CSV table of C-alpha atoms in Angstrom, one decimal:
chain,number,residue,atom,x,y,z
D,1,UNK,CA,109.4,50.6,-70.2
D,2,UNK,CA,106.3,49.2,-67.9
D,3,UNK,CA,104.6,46.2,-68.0
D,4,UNK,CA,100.7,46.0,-68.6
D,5,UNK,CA,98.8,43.4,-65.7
D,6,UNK,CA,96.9,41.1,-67.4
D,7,UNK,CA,94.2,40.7,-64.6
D,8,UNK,CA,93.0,44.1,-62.1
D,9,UNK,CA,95.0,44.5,-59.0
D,10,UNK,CA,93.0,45.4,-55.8
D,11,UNK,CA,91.6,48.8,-56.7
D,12,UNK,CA,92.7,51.3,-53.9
D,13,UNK,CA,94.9,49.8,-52.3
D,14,UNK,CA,97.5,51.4,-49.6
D,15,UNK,CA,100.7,49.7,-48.7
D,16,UNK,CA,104.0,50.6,-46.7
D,17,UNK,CA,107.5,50.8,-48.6
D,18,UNK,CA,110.0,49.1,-46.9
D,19,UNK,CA,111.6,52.1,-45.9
D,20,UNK,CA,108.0,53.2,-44.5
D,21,UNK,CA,108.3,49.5,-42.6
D,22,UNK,CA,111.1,50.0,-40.9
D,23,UNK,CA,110.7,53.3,-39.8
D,24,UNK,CA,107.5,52.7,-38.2
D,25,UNK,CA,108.8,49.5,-36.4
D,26,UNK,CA,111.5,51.9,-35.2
D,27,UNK,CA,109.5,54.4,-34.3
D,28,UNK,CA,107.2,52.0,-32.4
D,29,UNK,CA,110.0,51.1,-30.6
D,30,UNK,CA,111.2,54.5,-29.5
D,31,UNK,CA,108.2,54.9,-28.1
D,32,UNK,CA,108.0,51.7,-26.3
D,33,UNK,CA,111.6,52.2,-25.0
D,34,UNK,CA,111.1,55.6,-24.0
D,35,UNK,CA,108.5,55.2,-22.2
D,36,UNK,CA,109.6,52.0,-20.3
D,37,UNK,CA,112.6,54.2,-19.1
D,38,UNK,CA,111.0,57.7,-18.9
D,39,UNK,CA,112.6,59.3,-22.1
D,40,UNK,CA,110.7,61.6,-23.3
D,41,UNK,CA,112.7,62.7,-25.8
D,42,UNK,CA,113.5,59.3,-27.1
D,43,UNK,CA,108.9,59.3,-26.9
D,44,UNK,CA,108.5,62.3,-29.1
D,45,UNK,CA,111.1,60.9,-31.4
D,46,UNK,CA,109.4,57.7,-31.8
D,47,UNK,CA,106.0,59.6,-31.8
D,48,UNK,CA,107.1,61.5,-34.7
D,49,UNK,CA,108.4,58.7,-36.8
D,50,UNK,CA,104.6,57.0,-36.7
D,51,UNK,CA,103.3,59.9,-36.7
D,52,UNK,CA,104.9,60.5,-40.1
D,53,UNK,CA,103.8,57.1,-41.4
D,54,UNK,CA,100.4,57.2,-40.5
D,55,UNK,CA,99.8,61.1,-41.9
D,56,UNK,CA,101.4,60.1,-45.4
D,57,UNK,CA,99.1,56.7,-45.7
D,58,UNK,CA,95.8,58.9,-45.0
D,59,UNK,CA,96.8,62.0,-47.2
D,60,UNK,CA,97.9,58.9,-50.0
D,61,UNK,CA,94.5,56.8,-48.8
D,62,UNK,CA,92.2,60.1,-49.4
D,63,UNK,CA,94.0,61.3,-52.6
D,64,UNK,CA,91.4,60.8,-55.5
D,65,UNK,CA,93.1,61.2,-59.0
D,66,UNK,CA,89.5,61.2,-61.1
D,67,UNK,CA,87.8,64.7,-59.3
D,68,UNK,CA,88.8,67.7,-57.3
D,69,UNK,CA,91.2,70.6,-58.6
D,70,UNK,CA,94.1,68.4,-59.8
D,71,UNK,CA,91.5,65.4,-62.0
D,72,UNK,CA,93.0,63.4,-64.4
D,73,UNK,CA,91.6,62.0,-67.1
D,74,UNK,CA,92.2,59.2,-69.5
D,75,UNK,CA,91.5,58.8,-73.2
D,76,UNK,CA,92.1,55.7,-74.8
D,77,UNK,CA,92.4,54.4,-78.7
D,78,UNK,CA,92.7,51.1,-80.0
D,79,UNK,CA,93.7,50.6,-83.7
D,80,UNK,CA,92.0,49.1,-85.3
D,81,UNK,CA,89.4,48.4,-83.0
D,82,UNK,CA,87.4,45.7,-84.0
D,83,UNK,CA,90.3,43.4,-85.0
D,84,UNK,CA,91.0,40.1,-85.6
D,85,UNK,CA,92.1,37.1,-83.2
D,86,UNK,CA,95.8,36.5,-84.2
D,87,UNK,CA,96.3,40.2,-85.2
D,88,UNK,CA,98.1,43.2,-83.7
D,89,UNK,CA,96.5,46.1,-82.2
D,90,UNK,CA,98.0,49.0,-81.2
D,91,UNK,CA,97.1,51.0,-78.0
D,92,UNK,CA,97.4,54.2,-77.0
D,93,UNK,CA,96.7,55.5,-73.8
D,94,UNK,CA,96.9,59.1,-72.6
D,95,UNK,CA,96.6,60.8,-69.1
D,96,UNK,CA,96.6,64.3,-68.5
D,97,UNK,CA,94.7,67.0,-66.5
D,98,UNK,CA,91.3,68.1,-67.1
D,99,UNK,CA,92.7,71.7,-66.0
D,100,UNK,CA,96.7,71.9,-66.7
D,101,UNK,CA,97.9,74.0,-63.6
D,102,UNK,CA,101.5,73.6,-62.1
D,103,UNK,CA,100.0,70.9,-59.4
D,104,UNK,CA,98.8,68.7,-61.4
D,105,UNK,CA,101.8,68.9,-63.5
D,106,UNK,CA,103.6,67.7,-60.6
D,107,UNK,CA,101.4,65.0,-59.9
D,108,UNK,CA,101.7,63.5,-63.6
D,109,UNK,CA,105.2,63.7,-63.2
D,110,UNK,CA,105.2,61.6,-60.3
D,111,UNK,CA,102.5,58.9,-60.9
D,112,UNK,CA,103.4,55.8,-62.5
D,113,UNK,CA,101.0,54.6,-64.9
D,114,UNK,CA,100.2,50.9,-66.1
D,115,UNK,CA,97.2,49.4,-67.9
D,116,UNK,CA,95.0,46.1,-67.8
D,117,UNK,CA,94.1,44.2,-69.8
D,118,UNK,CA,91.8,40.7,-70.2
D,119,UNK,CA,94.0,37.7,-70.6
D,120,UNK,CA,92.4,36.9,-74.0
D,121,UNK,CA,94.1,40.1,-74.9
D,122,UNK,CA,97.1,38.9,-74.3
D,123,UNK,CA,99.7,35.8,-76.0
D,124,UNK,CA,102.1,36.8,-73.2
D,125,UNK,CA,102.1,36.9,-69.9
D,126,UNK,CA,102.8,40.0,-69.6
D,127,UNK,CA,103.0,43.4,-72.1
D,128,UNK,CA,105.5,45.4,-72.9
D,129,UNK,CA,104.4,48.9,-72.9
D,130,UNK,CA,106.6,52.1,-73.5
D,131,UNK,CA,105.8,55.4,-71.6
D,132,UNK,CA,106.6,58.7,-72.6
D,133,UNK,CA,106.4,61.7,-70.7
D,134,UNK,CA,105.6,65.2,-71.6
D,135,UNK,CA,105.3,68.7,-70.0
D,136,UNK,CA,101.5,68.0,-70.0
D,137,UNK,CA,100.3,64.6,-70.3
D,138,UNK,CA,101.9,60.9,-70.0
D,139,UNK,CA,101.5,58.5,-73.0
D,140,UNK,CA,101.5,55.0,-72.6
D,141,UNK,CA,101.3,52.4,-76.1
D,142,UNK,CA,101.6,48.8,-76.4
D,143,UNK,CA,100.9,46.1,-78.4
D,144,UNK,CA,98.1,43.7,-78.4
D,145,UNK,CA,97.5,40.1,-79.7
D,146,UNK,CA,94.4,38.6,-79.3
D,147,UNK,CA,94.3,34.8,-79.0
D,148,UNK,CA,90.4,34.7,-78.3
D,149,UNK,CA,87.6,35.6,-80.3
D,150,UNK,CA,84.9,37.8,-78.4
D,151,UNK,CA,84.5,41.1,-76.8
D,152,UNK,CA,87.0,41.6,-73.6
D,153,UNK,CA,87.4,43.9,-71.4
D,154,UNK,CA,90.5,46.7,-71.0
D,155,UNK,CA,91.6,49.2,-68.4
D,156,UNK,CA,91.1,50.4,-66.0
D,157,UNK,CA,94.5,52.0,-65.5
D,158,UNK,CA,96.4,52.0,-62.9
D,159,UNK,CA,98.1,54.8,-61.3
D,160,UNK,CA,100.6,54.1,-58.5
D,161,UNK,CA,102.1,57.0,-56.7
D,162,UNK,CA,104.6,57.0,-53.7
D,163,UNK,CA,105.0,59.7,-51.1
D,164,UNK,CA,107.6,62.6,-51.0
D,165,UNK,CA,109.0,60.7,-48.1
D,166,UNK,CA,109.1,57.5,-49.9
D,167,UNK,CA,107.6,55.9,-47.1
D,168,UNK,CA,104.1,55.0,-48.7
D,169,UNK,CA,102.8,53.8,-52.0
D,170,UNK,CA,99.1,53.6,-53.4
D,171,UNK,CA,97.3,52.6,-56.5
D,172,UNK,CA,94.3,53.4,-57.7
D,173,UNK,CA,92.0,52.8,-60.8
D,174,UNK,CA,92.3,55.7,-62.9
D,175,UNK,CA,89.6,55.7,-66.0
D,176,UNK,CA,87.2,53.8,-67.1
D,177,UNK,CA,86.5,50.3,-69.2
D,178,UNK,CA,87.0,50.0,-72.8
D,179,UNK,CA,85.7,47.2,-74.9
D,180,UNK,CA,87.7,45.2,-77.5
D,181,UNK,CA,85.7,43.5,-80.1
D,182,UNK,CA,87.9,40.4,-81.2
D,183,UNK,CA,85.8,39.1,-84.2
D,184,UNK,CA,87.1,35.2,-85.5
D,185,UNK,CA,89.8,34.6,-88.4
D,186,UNK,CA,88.3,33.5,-92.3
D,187,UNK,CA,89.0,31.8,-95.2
D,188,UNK,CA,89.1,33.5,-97.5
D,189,UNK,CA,86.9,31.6,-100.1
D,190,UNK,CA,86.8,31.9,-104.1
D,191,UNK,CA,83.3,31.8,-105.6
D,192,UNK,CA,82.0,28.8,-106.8
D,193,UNK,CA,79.3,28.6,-109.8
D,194,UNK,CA,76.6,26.3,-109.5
D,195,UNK,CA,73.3,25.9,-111.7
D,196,UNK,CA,70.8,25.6,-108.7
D,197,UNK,CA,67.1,27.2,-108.9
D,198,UNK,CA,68.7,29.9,-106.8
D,199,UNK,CA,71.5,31.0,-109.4
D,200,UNK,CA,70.4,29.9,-112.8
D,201,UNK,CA,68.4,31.1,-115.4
D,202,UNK,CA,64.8,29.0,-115.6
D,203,UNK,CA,62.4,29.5,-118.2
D,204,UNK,CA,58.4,29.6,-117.7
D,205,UNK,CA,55.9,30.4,-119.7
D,206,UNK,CA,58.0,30.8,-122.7
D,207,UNK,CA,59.8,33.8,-121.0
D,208,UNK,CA,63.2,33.6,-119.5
D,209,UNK,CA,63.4,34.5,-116.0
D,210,UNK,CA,66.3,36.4,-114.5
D,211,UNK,CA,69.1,34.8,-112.2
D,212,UNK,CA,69.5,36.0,-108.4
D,213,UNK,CA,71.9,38.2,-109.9
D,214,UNK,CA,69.9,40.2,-112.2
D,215,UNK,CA,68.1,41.2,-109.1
D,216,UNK,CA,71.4,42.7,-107.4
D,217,UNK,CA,72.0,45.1,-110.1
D,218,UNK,CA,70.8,47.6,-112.6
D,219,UNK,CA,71.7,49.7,-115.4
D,220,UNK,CA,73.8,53.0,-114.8
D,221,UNK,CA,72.8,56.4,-114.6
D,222,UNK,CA,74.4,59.6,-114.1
D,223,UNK,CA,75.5,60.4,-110.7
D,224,UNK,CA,75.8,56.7,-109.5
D,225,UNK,CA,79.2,56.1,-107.5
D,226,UNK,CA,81.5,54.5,-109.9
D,227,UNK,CA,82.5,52.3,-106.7
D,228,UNK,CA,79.3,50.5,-107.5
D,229,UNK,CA,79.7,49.2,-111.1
D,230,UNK,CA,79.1,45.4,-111.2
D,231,UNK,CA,81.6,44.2,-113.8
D,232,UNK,CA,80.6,41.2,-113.9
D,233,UNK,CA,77.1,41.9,-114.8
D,234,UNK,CA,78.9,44.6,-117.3
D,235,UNK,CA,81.0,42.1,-119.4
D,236,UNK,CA,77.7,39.9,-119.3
D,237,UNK,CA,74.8,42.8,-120.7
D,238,UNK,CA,77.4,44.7,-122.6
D,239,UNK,CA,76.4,47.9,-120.8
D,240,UNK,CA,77.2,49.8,-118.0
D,241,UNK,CA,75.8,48.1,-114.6
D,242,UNK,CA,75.8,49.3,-110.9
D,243,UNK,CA,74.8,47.2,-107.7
D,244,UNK,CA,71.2,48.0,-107.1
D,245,UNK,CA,71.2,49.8,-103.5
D,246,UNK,CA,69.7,48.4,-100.4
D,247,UNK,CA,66.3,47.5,-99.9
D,248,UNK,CA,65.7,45.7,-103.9
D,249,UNK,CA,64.0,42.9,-102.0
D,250,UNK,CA,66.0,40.2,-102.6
D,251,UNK,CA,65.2,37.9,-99.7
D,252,UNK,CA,68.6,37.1,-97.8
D,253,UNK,CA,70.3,34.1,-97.1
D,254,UNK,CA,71.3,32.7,-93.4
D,255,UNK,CA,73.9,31.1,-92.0
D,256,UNK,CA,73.1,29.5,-88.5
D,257,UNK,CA,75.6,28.6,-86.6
D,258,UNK,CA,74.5,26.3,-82.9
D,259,UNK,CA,75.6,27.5,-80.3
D,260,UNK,CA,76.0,24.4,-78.8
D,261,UNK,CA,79.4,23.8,-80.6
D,262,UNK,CA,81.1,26.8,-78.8
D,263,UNK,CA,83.3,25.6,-75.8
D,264,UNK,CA,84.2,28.6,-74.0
D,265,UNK,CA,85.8,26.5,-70.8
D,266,UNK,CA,87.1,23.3,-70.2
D,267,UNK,CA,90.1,20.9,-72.7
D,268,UNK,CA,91.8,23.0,-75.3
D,269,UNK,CA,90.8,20.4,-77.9
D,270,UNK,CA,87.1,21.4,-77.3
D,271,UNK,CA,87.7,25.0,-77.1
D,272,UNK,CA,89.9,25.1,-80.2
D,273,UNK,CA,86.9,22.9,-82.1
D,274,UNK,CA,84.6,25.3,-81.3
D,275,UNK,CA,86.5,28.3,-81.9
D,276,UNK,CA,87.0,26.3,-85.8
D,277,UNK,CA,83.3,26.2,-85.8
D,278,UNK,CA,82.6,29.9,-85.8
D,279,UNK,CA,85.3,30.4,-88.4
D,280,UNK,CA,83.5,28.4,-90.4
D,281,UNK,CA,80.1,29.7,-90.2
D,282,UNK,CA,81.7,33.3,-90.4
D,283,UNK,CA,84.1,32.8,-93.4
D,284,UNK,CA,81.1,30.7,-95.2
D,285,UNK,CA,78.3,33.9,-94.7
D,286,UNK,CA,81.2,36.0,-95.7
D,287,UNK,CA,82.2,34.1,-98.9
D,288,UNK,CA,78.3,33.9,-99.8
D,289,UNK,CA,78.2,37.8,-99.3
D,290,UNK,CA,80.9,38.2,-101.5
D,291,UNK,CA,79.4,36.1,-104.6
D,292,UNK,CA,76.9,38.8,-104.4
D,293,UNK,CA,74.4,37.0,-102.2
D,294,UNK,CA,72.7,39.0,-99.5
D,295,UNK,CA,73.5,37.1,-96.4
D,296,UNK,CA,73.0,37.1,-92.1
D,297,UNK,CA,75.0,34.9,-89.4
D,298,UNK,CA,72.5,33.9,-86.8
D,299,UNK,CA,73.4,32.1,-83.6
D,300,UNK,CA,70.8,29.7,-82.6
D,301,UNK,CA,68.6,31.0,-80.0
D,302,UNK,CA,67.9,34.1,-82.4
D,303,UNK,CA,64.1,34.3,-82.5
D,304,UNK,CA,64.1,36.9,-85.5
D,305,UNK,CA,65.4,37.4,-88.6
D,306,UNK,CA,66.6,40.6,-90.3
D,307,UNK,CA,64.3,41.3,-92.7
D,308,UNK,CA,66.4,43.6,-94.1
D,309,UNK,CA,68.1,42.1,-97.9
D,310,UNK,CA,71.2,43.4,-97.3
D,311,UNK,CA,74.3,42.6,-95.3
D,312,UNK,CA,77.8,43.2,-94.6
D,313,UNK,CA,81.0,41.4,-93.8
D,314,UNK,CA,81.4,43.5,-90.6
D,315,UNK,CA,77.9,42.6,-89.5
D,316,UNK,CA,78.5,39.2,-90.2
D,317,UNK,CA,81.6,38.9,-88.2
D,318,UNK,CA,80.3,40.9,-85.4
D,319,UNK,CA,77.8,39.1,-84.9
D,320,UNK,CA,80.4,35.9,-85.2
D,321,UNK,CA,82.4,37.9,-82.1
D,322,UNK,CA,79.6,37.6,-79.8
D,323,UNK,CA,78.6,34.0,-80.1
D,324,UNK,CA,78.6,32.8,-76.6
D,325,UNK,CA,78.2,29.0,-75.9
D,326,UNK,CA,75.2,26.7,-74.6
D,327,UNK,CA,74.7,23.6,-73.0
D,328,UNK,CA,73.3,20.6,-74.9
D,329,UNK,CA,70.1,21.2,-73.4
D,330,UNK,CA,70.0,24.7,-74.4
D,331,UNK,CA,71.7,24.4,-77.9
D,332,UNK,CA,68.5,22.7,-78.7
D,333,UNK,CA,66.2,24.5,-77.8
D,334,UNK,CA,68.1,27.4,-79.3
D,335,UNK,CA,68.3,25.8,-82.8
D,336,UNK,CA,64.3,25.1,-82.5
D,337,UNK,CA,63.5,28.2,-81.8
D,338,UNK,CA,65.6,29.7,-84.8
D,339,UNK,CA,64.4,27.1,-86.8
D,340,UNK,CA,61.2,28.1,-86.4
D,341,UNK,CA,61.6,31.6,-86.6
D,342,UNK,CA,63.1,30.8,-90.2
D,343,UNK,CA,59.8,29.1,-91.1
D,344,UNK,CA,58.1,32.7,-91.5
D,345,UNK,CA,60.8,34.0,-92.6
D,346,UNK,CA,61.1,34.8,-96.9
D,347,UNK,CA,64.9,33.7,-96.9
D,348,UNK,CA,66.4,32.4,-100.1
D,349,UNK,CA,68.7,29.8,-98.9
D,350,UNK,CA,69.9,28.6,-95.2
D,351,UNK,CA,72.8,27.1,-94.2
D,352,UNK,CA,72.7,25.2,-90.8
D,353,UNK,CA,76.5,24.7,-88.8
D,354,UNK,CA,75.0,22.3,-86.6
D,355,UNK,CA,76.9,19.3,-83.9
D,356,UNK,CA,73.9,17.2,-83.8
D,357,UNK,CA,70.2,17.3,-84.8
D,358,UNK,CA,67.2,15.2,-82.1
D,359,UNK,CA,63.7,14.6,-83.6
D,360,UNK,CA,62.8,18.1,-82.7
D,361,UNK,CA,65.8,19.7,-84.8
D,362,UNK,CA,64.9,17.4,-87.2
D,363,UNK,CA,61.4,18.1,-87.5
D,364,UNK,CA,61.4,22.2,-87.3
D,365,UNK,CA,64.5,22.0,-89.9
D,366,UNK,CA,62.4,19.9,-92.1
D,367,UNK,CA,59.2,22.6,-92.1
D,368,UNK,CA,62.1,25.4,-93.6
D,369,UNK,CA,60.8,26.8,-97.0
D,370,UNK,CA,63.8,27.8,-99.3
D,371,UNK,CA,65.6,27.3,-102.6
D,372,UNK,CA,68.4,25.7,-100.7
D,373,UNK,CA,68.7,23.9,-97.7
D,374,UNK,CA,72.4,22.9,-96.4
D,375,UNK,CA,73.2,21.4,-92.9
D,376,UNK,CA,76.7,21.6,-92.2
D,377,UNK,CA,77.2,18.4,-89.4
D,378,UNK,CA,80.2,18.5,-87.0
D,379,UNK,CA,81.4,15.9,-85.0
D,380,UNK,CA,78.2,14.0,-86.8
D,381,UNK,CA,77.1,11.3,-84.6
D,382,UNK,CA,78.0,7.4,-86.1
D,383,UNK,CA,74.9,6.5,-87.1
D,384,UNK,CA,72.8,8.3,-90.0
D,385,UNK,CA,69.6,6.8,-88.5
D,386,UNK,CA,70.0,8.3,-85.4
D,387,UNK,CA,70.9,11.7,-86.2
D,388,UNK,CA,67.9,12.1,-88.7
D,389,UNK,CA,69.9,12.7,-91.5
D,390,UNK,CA,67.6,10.8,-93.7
D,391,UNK,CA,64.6,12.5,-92.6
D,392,UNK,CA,66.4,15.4,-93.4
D,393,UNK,CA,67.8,14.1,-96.8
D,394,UNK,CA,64.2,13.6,-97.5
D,395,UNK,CA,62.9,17.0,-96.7
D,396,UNK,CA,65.1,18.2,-99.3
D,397,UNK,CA,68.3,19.3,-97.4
D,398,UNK,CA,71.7,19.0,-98.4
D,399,UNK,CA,73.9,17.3,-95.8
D,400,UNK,CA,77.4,17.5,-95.3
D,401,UNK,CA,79.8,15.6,-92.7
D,402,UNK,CA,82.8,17.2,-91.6
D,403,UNK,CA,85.1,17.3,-88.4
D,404,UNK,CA,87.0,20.4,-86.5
D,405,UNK,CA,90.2,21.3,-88.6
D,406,UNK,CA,89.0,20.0,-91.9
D,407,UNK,CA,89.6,22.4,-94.8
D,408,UNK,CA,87.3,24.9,-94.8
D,409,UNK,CA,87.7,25.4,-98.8
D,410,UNK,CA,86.2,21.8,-99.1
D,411,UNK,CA,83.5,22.3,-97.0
D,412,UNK,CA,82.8,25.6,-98.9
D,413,UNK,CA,83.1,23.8,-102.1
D,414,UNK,CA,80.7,20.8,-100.9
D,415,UNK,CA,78.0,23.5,-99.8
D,416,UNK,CA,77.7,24.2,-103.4
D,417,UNK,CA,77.5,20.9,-105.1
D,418,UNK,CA,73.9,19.7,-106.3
D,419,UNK,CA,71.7,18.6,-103.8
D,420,UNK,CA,71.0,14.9,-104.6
């Protein structure tokens, strides 16, 4: 068993044993001693002894493990890779020689390999990792648990060796980086019916026009993927129906989450609040992309808009994995810009996850053109008046209060009540 570093040690770096310690000490003082009382074999002695040191920390100091005859090289797996905070990943890493000859045999046999990994990796403080070792190659898996959403760093490896004298030990970085995409926990959310312009049947002009829906799916022909039947549309029509493929031109729906309510340092409470944020926004775009709604999480700041109709879970929580916070200053300026960017986009409904709104929020929200308008408010200021909820109200937006930790099945639930 070996234990995994959570943070990179000093690449390269050369250090004595103890055994090396004391027998340059000794050796030093052979010398000094010999010399003092004309001894020259008690000199060459000593001589010999440092001299033995100092030849085993350069041949160590100059050894390079990543080129030359005897290279090693490292391939690393992480499954599944992205995951989920809270959820295990297994690693896997592997070292052997780019050219197996009976050299670098030895050397594999003799290094001692250990990994790194970012501390958001890690619930411990340290990880238990089990190496095996084979004529050929040295494998090395553990276990990962993510506590923080976001993309983190892992590796380099490590590879220690120690001298056949057992007088010096090094360690280098062997390998490169790999990237662990940590993407945030969801509700999972049930769909919820409501009979707004965006979902229900109107009629104009004496002719009935179809729902959203209709627009997700058509009739079946032969050679469509059976994966792709729409049974609820099927029990509905009475015939065969299969999800229309990408591209129909249904306009999407958005989810914007500010920024400004990620905490990425400072009091757990805050961090933990904002980490509840992005679970939200991501397990609300999720649950509207599984009632059949075409949907995209944008952090503010984004200046565009896919203007593509479809989306995916994984998009959505990858994109949820990256969030990175803002300061006040910059969270608002980041929801204007978004904001605006929304006003020439076609989108069919927009959901804002939002800690505050000023005059200027207010005012670009308000200019916003779709069939339904929801601003999600957390940590909502005391006063209506001075958060411009009633200008908003009055624009035509839905608003909902909530707080960090509430329920996210009410708040999912409240998105789809009636706007007043």
């Amino acid at each position: 068993m070996a234990r995994t570093p959570h943070r990179a040690r000093r690449p390269g770096t050369t250090r004595l044993t103890r055994r090396g310690t004391v027998l340059l000490v000794v050796g030093g003082l052979l010398v000094v001693v010999g010399a003092a009382l004309s001894l020259r074999d008690v000199v060459g002695i000593g001589a010999a002894a440092v001299l033995l040191v100092v030849v085993s920390v350069l041949r160590l100091a100059l050894e390079r493990y990543d080129r030359g005859r005897g290279a090693l090289r490292v391939v690393r797996r992480v499954e599944p890779n992205p995951t989920t905070r809270g959820r295990a990943a297994e690693v896997t890493l592997v070292v052997e020689p780019v050219v197996p000859t009976p050299a670098t045999r030895h050397r594999l046999a003799t290094l001692d390999v250990s990994e790194q990994a970012s501390r958001e990796l890690c619930t411990e403080r340290s990880l238990r990792a089990t190496v095996r070792r084979e004529p050929s190659r040295l494998v090395v898996t553990y276990r990962l648990t993510p506590a923080r959403r976001g993309v983190h760093a892992l590796g380099p490896a490590l590879a220690a060796r120690t001298d056949a004298f057992g007088l010096v030990r090094t360690t280098r970085p062997l390998g490169g980086l790999a990237s662990v995409v940590v993407r945030p926990r969801t509700t999972p959310l049930g769909t919820t019916r409501h009979t707004s312009a965006e979902a229900g049947a109107t009629v104009s002009s004496g002719a009935a026009i179809a729902s959203w829906e209709d627009s997700l799916v058509r009739e079946y022909v032969t050679g469509d993927d059976p994966r792709r039947v729409h049974w609820r549309s099927v029990a509905r029509r009475g015939r065969l129906m299969v999800r229309a493929e990408e591209g129909s031109g249904l306009p999407p729906s958005v989810v914007v989450l500010d920024r400004g309510l990620v905490v990425e340092h400072g009091p757990a409470a805050r961090v933990d609040a904002g980490e509840w944020a992005v679970e939200l926004a991501a397990s609300l775009a999720v649950a509207m992309l599984r009632s059949g709604r075409p949907t995209h999480l944008l952090p503010s700041g984004s200046a565009t808009v896919p203007t593509s109709s479809s989306g995916s879970a994984q998009a959505v929580l990858d994109s949820a994995a990256r969030v990175h916070g803002a300061t006040q200053d910059e969270a608002v300026t980041d929801l204007v810009a978004t904001a605006r960017a929304l006003q020439h986009q076609e989108v069919r409904s927009v959901v804002v996850v939002a800690g505050m709104v000023t005059a200027e929020v207010v005012t670009a929200l308000g200019r916003v053109g779709a069939t339904r308008r929801t601003l999600v408010l957390v940590r909502p200021p005391q006063s209506p008046a001075e958060d411009g909820v009633g200008r908003l109200r009055a624009h035509g937006w839905h608003v909902i209060r909530t707080h960090p930790h509430e329920a996210v099945e009410q708040v999912w639930t409240a998105v789809h009540e009636e706007t007043p």
